[in-house]
Amino acid sequence: MLPGHVAYGLAAQYGLRISTGTVVAWERGLARPSGYELTALAGVLWCSAGELLTAARTLKEHRAARELAVEELARLLGLTPSAYLRMEESGRWRGNERQSAALTEVLGLTPAGFVTVCGRDEELAELLRGAVTTRWQAQLRAVAKLVPLERGFLQDVLEQLHADYRSLMGSTLSWSSTGTERAGSTGEAGRVFLAEILERFWRAAGVPGPDG
């Protein structure tokens, strides 16, 4: 089906006035359909919503991938629909420990996926920057609050990351290939460093990243 055929199907079957250009933007990852548009798109293409989400990252995307209604997921988590919807729309998960465990199970989240849907990636990356560039011991407690992994295991991972960073400081293959300024930068180099250290953390922990 060409993008024009898809746009026509959305209008004819679901009453959605979606332009061909919008369909193209969806295909290229330049725009994202709403929850209803995603359901309609799956209907037009004769597939499940989950098949269209190759790398779900938000609560809404994970829920849509499993074709769960807000009310159904909220019930499984022990939340009211309105309370769950507020968290989904804000991108910040605020459930308690039991609800977080239920969320992980229902949505099939990895530890990395859980941190991502909670909207805590940046916070974790900043803690990890402190762990590798200063004292990892000072960041252990805060990291343990964010990451659903056993504290003793996290201690080993942070210690390993810190040691790796120190031993590779002078190497051309190190994280600090542009100097220690990169680790402390708030610009593009700093953002790249944070993304890299987050990836290295999940790799060291032996669990898949948020994209699987």
PDB file of C-alpha atoms in Angstrom, residues 16-200:
ATOM      1  CA  LEU A  16      -9.761  10.207  10.115  1.00  0.00           C
ATOM      2  CA  ARG A  17      -8.654  13.032   7.819  1.00  0.00           C
ATOM      3  CA  ILE A  18      -4.949  12.225   7.678  1.00  0.00           C
ATOM      4  CA  SER A  19      -2.843  13.630   4.850  1.00  0.00           C
ATOM      5  CA  THR A  20      -0.509  11.529   2.741  1.00  0.00           C
ATOM      6  CA  GLY A  21       2.354  13.654   4.074  1.00  0.00           C
ATOM      7  CA  THR A  22       1.462  12.720   7.647  1.00  0.00           C
ATOM      8  CA  VAL A  23       1.506   9.021   6.766  1.00  0.00           C
ATOM      9  CA  VAL A  24       4.952   9.472   5.223  1.00  0.00           C
ATOM     10  CA  ALA A  25       6.129  11.268   8.387  1.00  0.00           C
ATOM     11  CA  TRP A  26       4.906   8.328  10.473  1.00  0.00           C
ATOM     12  CA  GLU A  27       6.794   5.891   8.274  1.00  0.00           C
ATOM     13  CA  ARG A  28      10.021   7.878   8.585  1.00  0.00           C
ATOM     14  CA  GLY A  29       9.725   8.339  12.339  1.00  0.00           C
ATOM     15  CA  LEU A  30       9.373  12.117  12.014  1.00  0.00           C
ATOM     16  CA  ALA A  31       5.961  12.131  13.693  1.00  0.00           C
ATOM     17  CA  ARG A  32       3.956   9.785  15.900  1.00  0.00           C
ATOM     18  CA  PRO A  33       0.275   8.869  15.600  1.00  0.00           C
ATOM     19  CA  SER A  34      -2.005   9.315  18.584  1.00  0.00           C
ATOM     20  CA  GLY A  35      -3.344   6.241  20.371  1.00  0.00           C
ATOM     21  CA  TYR A  36      -6.537   6.172  18.301  1.00  0.00           C
ATOM     22  CA  GLU A  37      -4.653   6.879  15.074  1.00  0.00           C
ATOM     23  CA  LEU A  38      -2.293   4.003  15.846  1.00  0.00           C
ATOM     24  CA  THR A  39      -5.226   1.632  16.400  1.00  0.00           C
ATOM     25  CA  ALA A  40      -6.829   2.788  13.161  1.00  0.00           C
ATOM     26  CA  LEU A  41      -3.532   2.460  11.286  1.00  0.00           C
ATOM     27  CA  ALA A  42      -3.162  -1.114  12.507  1.00  0.00           C
ATOM     28  CA  GLY A  43      -6.703  -1.822  11.307  1.00  0.00           C
ATOM     29  CA  VAL A  44      -6.015  -0.424   7.851  1.00  0.00           C
ATOM     30  CA  LEU A  45      -2.765  -2.390   7.567  1.00  0.00           C
ATOM     31  CA  TRP A  46      -4.290  -5.626   8.936  1.00  0.00           C
ATOM     32  CA  CYS A  47      -1.797  -5.981  11.773  1.00  0.00           C
ATOM     33  CA  SER A  48      -1.582  -5.392  15.516  1.00  0.00           C
ATOM     34  CA  ALA A  49      -0.583  -2.072  17.035  1.00  0.00           C
ATOM     35  CA  GLY A  50       2.399  -3.823  18.611  1.00  0.00           C
ATOM     36  CA  GLU A  51       3.794  -4.707  15.187  1.00  0.00           C
ATOM     37  CA  LEU A  52       3.930  -1.003  14.332  1.00  0.00           C
ATOM     38  CA  LEU A  53       5.866  -0.108  17.480  1.00  0.00           C
ATOM     39  CA  THR A  54       9.366  -1.464  16.990  1.00  0.00           C
ATOM     40  CA  ALA A  55      10.849   0.436  19.932  1.00  0.00           C
ATOM     41  CA  ALA A  56       8.162   1.443  22.417  1.00  0.00           C
ATOM     42  CA  ARG A  57       9.550   3.864  25.004  1.00  0.00           C
ATOM     43  CA  THR A  58       6.629   5.607  26.685  1.00  0.00           C
ATOM     44  CA  LEU A  59       3.847   4.216  28.853  1.00  0.00           C
ATOM     45  CA  LYS A  60       1.332   4.979  26.113  1.00  0.00           C
ATOM     46  CA  GLU A  61       3.386   3.182  23.462  1.00  0.00           C
ATOM     47  CA  HIS A  62       3.882   0.093  25.633  1.00  0.00           C
ATOM     48  CA  ARG A  63       0.176   0.027  26.484  1.00  0.00           C
ATOM     49  CA  ALA A  64      -0.800   0.414  22.825  1.00  0.00           C
ATOM     50  CA  ALA A  65       1.641  -2.311  21.803  1.00  0.00           C
ATOM     51  CA  ARG A  66      -0.222  -4.719  24.092  1.00  0.00           C
ATOM     52  CA  GLU A  67      -3.604  -3.390  22.974  1.00  0.00           C
ATOM     53  CA  LEU A  68      -4.659  -2.529  26.519  1.00  0.00           C
ATOM     54  CA  ALA A  69      -7.261   0.117  27.242  1.00  0.00           C
ATOM     55  CA  VAL A  70      -6.483   2.685  29.937  1.00  0.00           C
ATOM     56  CA  GLU A  71      -9.184   1.224  32.174  1.00  0.00           C
ATOM     57  CA  GLU A  72      -7.877  -2.332  31.796  1.00  0.00           C
ATOM     58  CA  LEU A  73      -4.255  -1.468  32.542  1.00  0.00           C
ATOM     59  CA  ALA A  74      -5.253   0.739  35.477  1.00  0.00           C
ATOM     60  CA  ARG A  75      -7.257  -2.156  36.961  1.00  0.00           C
ATOM     61  CA  LEU A  76      -4.300  -4.544  36.602  1.00  0.00           C
ATOM     62  CA  LEU A  77      -2.064  -2.031  38.373  1.00  0.00           C
ATOM     63  CA  GLY A  78      -4.515  -1.263  41.175  1.00  0.00           C
ATOM     64  CA  LEU A  79      -5.012   2.342  40.072  1.00  0.00           C
ATOM     65  CA  THR A  80      -8.003   4.414  39.088  1.00  0.00           C
ATOM     66  CA  PRO A  81      -8.118   5.163  35.350  1.00  0.00           C
ATOM     67  CA  SER A  82      -7.740   8.897  36.019  1.00  0.00           C
ATOM     68  CA  ALA A  83      -4.695   8.389  38.248  1.00  0.00           C
ATOM     69  CA  TYR A  84      -3.003   6.167  35.681  1.00  0.00           C
ATOM     70  CA  LEU A  85      -3.864   8.497  32.802  1.00  0.00           C
ATOM     71  CA  ARG A  86      -2.270  11.466  34.589  1.00  0.00           C
ATOM     72  CA  MET A  87       0.996   9.544  34.849  1.00  0.00           C
ATOM     73  CA  GLU A  88       0.827   8.366  31.246  1.00  0.00           C
ATOM     74  CA  GLU A  89       0.201  11.874  29.941  1.00  0.00           C
ATOM     75  CA  SER A  90       2.926  13.436  32.096  1.00  0.00           C
ATOM     76  CA  GLY A  91       5.478  10.747  31.225  1.00  0.00           C
ATOM     77  CA  ARG A  92       6.319  10.324  34.939  1.00  0.00           C
ATOM     78  CA  TRP A  93       5.437   7.077  36.680  1.00  0.00           C
ATOM     79  CA  ARG A  94       4.700   7.603  40.384  1.00  0.00           C
ATOM     80  CA  GLY A  95       3.325   4.234  41.438  1.00  0.00           C
ATOM     81  CA  ASN A  96       4.373   2.476  44.638  1.00  0.00           C
ATOM     82  CA  GLU A  97       6.621  -0.597  44.786  1.00  0.00           C
ATOM     83  CA  ARG A  98       3.778  -3.088  44.299  1.00  0.00           C
ATOM     84  CA  GLN A  99       2.308  -1.117  41.394  1.00  0.00           C
ATOM     85  CA  SER A 100       5.740  -0.761  39.808  1.00  0.00           C
ATOM     86  CA  ALA A 101       6.262  -4.527  39.991  1.00  0.00           C
ATOM     87  CA  ALA A 102       2.844  -5.040  38.376  1.00  0.00           C
ATOM     88  CA  LEU A 103       3.652  -2.519  35.640  1.00  0.00           C
ATOM     89  CA  THR A 104       6.925  -4.310  34.866  1.00  0.00           C
ATOM     90  CA  GLU A 105       5.146  -7.661  34.629  1.00  0.00           C
ATOM     91  CA  VAL A 106       2.111  -6.538  32.632  1.00  0.00           C
ATOM     92  CA  LEU A 107       4.128  -4.552  30.081  1.00  0.00           C
ATOM     93  CA  GLY A 108       7.055  -6.992  30.005  1.00  0.00           C
ATOM     94  CA  LEU A 109       9.583  -4.286  30.842  1.00  0.00           C
ATOM     95  CA  THR A 110      13.295  -4.799  31.296  1.00  0.00           C
ATOM     96  CA  PRO A 111      14.944  -2.787  34.112  1.00  0.00           C
ATOM     97  CA  ALA A 112      16.114  -0.316  31.462  1.00  0.00           C
ATOM     98  CA  GLY A 113      12.635  -0.132  29.951  1.00  0.00           C
ATOM     99  CA  PHE A 114      11.153   0.532  33.379  1.00  0.00           C
ATOM    100  CA  VAL A 115      13.501   3.476  33.985  1.00  0.00           C
ATOM    101  CA  THR A 116      12.668   4.874  30.543  1.00  0.00           C
ATOM    102  CA  VAL A 117       8.877   4.699  30.894  1.00  0.00           C
ATOM    103  CA  CYS A 118       9.214   6.304  34.328  1.00  0.00           C
ATOM    104  CA  GLY A 119      10.844   9.295  32.606  1.00  0.00           C
ATOM    105  CA  ARG A 120      14.017   8.904  34.693  1.00  0.00           C
ATOM    106  CA  ASP A 121      16.696   8.291  32.020  1.00  0.00           C
ATOM    107  CA  GLU A 122      18.246  11.748  32.355  1.00  0.00           C
ATOM    108  CA  GLU A 123      18.243  11.577  36.143  1.00  0.00           C
ATOM    109  CA  LEU A 124      19.955   8.175  36.073  1.00  0.00           C
ATOM    110  CA  ALA A 125      22.524   9.362  33.527  1.00  0.00           C
ATOM    111  CA  GLU A 126      23.464  12.322  35.745  1.00  0.00           C
ATOM    112  CA  LEU A 127      23.921   9.997  38.725  1.00  0.00           C
ATOM    113  CA  LEU A 128      26.110   7.716  36.632  1.00  0.00           C
ATOM    114  CA  ARG A 129      28.217  10.676  35.509  1.00  0.00           C
ATOM    115  CA  GLY A 130      28.912  11.409  39.171  1.00  0.00           C
ATOM    116  CA  ALA A 131      29.629   7.742  39.838  1.00  0.00           C
ATOM    117  CA  VAL A 132      32.318   7.421  37.167  1.00  0.00           C
ATOM    118  CA  THR A 133      33.921  10.852  37.485  1.00  0.00           C
ATOM    119  CA  THR A 134      33.960  11.220  41.291  1.00  0.00           C
ATOM    120  CA  ARG A 135      32.973   8.586  43.891  1.00  0.00           C
ATOM    121  CA  TRP A 136      30.633   5.791  42.875  1.00  0.00           C
ATOM    122  CA  GLN A 137      29.834   5.051  46.537  1.00  0.00           C
ATOM    123  CA  ALA A 138      28.145   8.440  46.881  1.00  0.00           C
ATOM    124  CA  GLN A 139      25.691   7.631  44.068  1.00  0.00           C
ATOM    125  CA  LEU A 140      24.825   4.031  44.977  1.00  0.00           C
ATOM    126  CA  ARG A 141      21.797   4.766  47.144  1.00  0.00           C
ATOM    127  CA  ALA A 142      20.198   7.131  44.619  1.00  0.00           C
ATOM    128  CA  VAL A 143      20.840   4.748  41.715  1.00  0.00           C
ATOM    129  CA  ALA A 144      19.320   1.866  43.698  1.00  0.00           C
ATOM    130  CA  LYS A 145      16.122   3.904  44.145  1.00  0.00           C
ATOM    131  CA  LEU A 146      15.761   4.289  40.378  1.00  0.00           C
ATOM    132  CA  VAL A 147      16.897   0.918  39.063  1.00  0.00           C
ATOM    133  CA  PRO A 148      14.949  -2.261  39.927  1.00  0.00           C
ATOM    134  CA  LEU A 149      18.054  -4.392  40.522  1.00  0.00           C
ATOM    135  CA  GLU A 150      19.572  -5.830  43.699  1.00  0.00           C
ATOM    136  CA  ARG A 151      21.712  -3.262  45.538  1.00  0.00           C
ATOM    137  CA  GLY A 152      24.766  -5.507  45.911  1.00  0.00           C
ATOM    138  CA  PHE A 153      24.733  -6.168  42.169  1.00  0.00           C
ATOM    139  CA  LEU A 154      24.433  -2.443  41.423  1.00  0.00           C
ATOM    140  CA  GLN A 155      27.423  -1.803  43.669  1.00  0.00           C
ATOM    141  CA  ASP A 156      29.534  -4.165  41.560  1.00  0.00           C
ATOM    142  CA  VAL A 157      28.331  -2.530  38.327  1.00  0.00           C
ATOM    143  CA  LEU A 158      29.094   1.027  39.500  1.00  0.00           C
ATOM    144  CA  GLU A 159      32.503  -0.006  40.789  1.00  0.00           C
ATOM    145  CA  GLN A 160      33.272  -1.622  37.428  1.00  0.00           C
ATOM    146  CA  LEU A 161      32.147   1.449  35.471  1.00  0.00           C
ATOM    147  CA  HIS A 162      34.218   3.737  37.674  1.00  0.00           C
ATOM    148  CA  ALA A 163      37.308   1.556  37.240  1.00  0.00           C
ATOM    149  CA  ASP A 164      36.796   1.326  33.468  1.00  0.00           C
ATOM    150  CA  TYR A 165      36.455   5.083  33.139  1.00  0.00           C
ATOM    151  CA  ARG A 166      39.610   5.727  35.150  1.00  0.00           C
ATOM    152  CA  SER A 167      41.688   3.145  33.314  1.00  0.00           C
ATOM    153  CA  LEU A 168      40.631   4.392  29.884  1.00  0.00           C
ATOM    154  CA  MET A 169      40.970   8.122  30.498  1.00  0.00           C
ATOM    155  CA  GLY A 170      44.103   8.421  28.393  1.00  0.00           C
ATOM    156  CA  SER A 171      43.078   6.005  25.645  1.00  0.00           C
ATOM    157  CA  THR A 172      41.793   7.051  22.233  1.00  0.00           C
ATOM    158  CA  LEU A 173      39.007   4.548  22.813  1.00  0.00           C
ATOM    159  CA  SER A 174      37.983   6.104  26.117  1.00  0.00           C
ATOM    160  CA  TRP A 175      34.720   7.842  26.918  1.00  0.00           C
ATOM    161  CA  SER A 176      36.775  10.996  27.421  1.00  0.00           C
ATOM    162  CA  SER A 177      38.181  11.151  23.897  1.00  0.00           C
ATOM    163  CA  THR A 178      37.828  14.937  23.863  1.00  0.00           C
ATOM    164  CA  GLY A 179      39.206  15.378  27.377  1.00  0.00           C
ATOM    165  CA  THR A 180      37.690  15.515  30.822  1.00  0.00           C
ATOM    166  CA  GLU A 181      35.724  18.591  29.722  1.00  0.00           C
ATOM    167  CA  ARG A 182      33.391  16.262  27.833  1.00  0.00           C
ATOM    168  CA  ALA A 183      32.253  14.577  31.040  1.00  0.00           C
ATOM    169  CA  GLY A 184      31.452  17.895  32.667  1.00  0.00           C
ATOM    170  CA  SER A 185      30.022  19.631  29.610  1.00  0.00           C
ATOM    171  CA  THR A 186      26.384  20.692  29.432  1.00  0.00           C
ATOM    172  CA  GLY A 187      26.477  21.027  25.637  1.00  0.00           C
ATOM    173  CA  GLU A 188      26.253  18.458  22.858  1.00  0.00           C
ATOM    174  CA  ALA A 189      29.419  16.676  23.984  1.00  0.00           C
ATOM    175  CA  GLY A 190      27.958  16.349  27.464  1.00  0.00           C
ATOM    176  CA  ARG A 191      24.705  14.905  26.121  1.00  0.00           C
ATOM    177  CA  VAL A 192      26.629  12.372  24.056  1.00  0.00           C
ATOM    178  CA  PHE A 193      28.648  11.420  27.122  1.00  0.00           C
ATOM    179  CA  LEU A 194      25.484  10.888  29.188  1.00  0.00           C
ATOM    180  CA  ALA A 195      23.905   8.727  26.479  1.00  0.00           C
ATOM    181  CA  GLU A 196      27.092   6.678  26.200  1.00  0.00           C
ATOM    182  CA  ILE A 197      27.481   6.132  29.919  1.00  0.00           C
ATOM    183  CA  LEU A 198      23.820   5.084  30.205  1.00  0.00           C
ATOM    184  CA  GLU A 199      24.352   2.525  27.446  1.00  0.00           C
ATOM    185  CA  ARG A 200      27.524   1.239  29.128  1.00  0.00           C
TER     186      ARG A 200
END
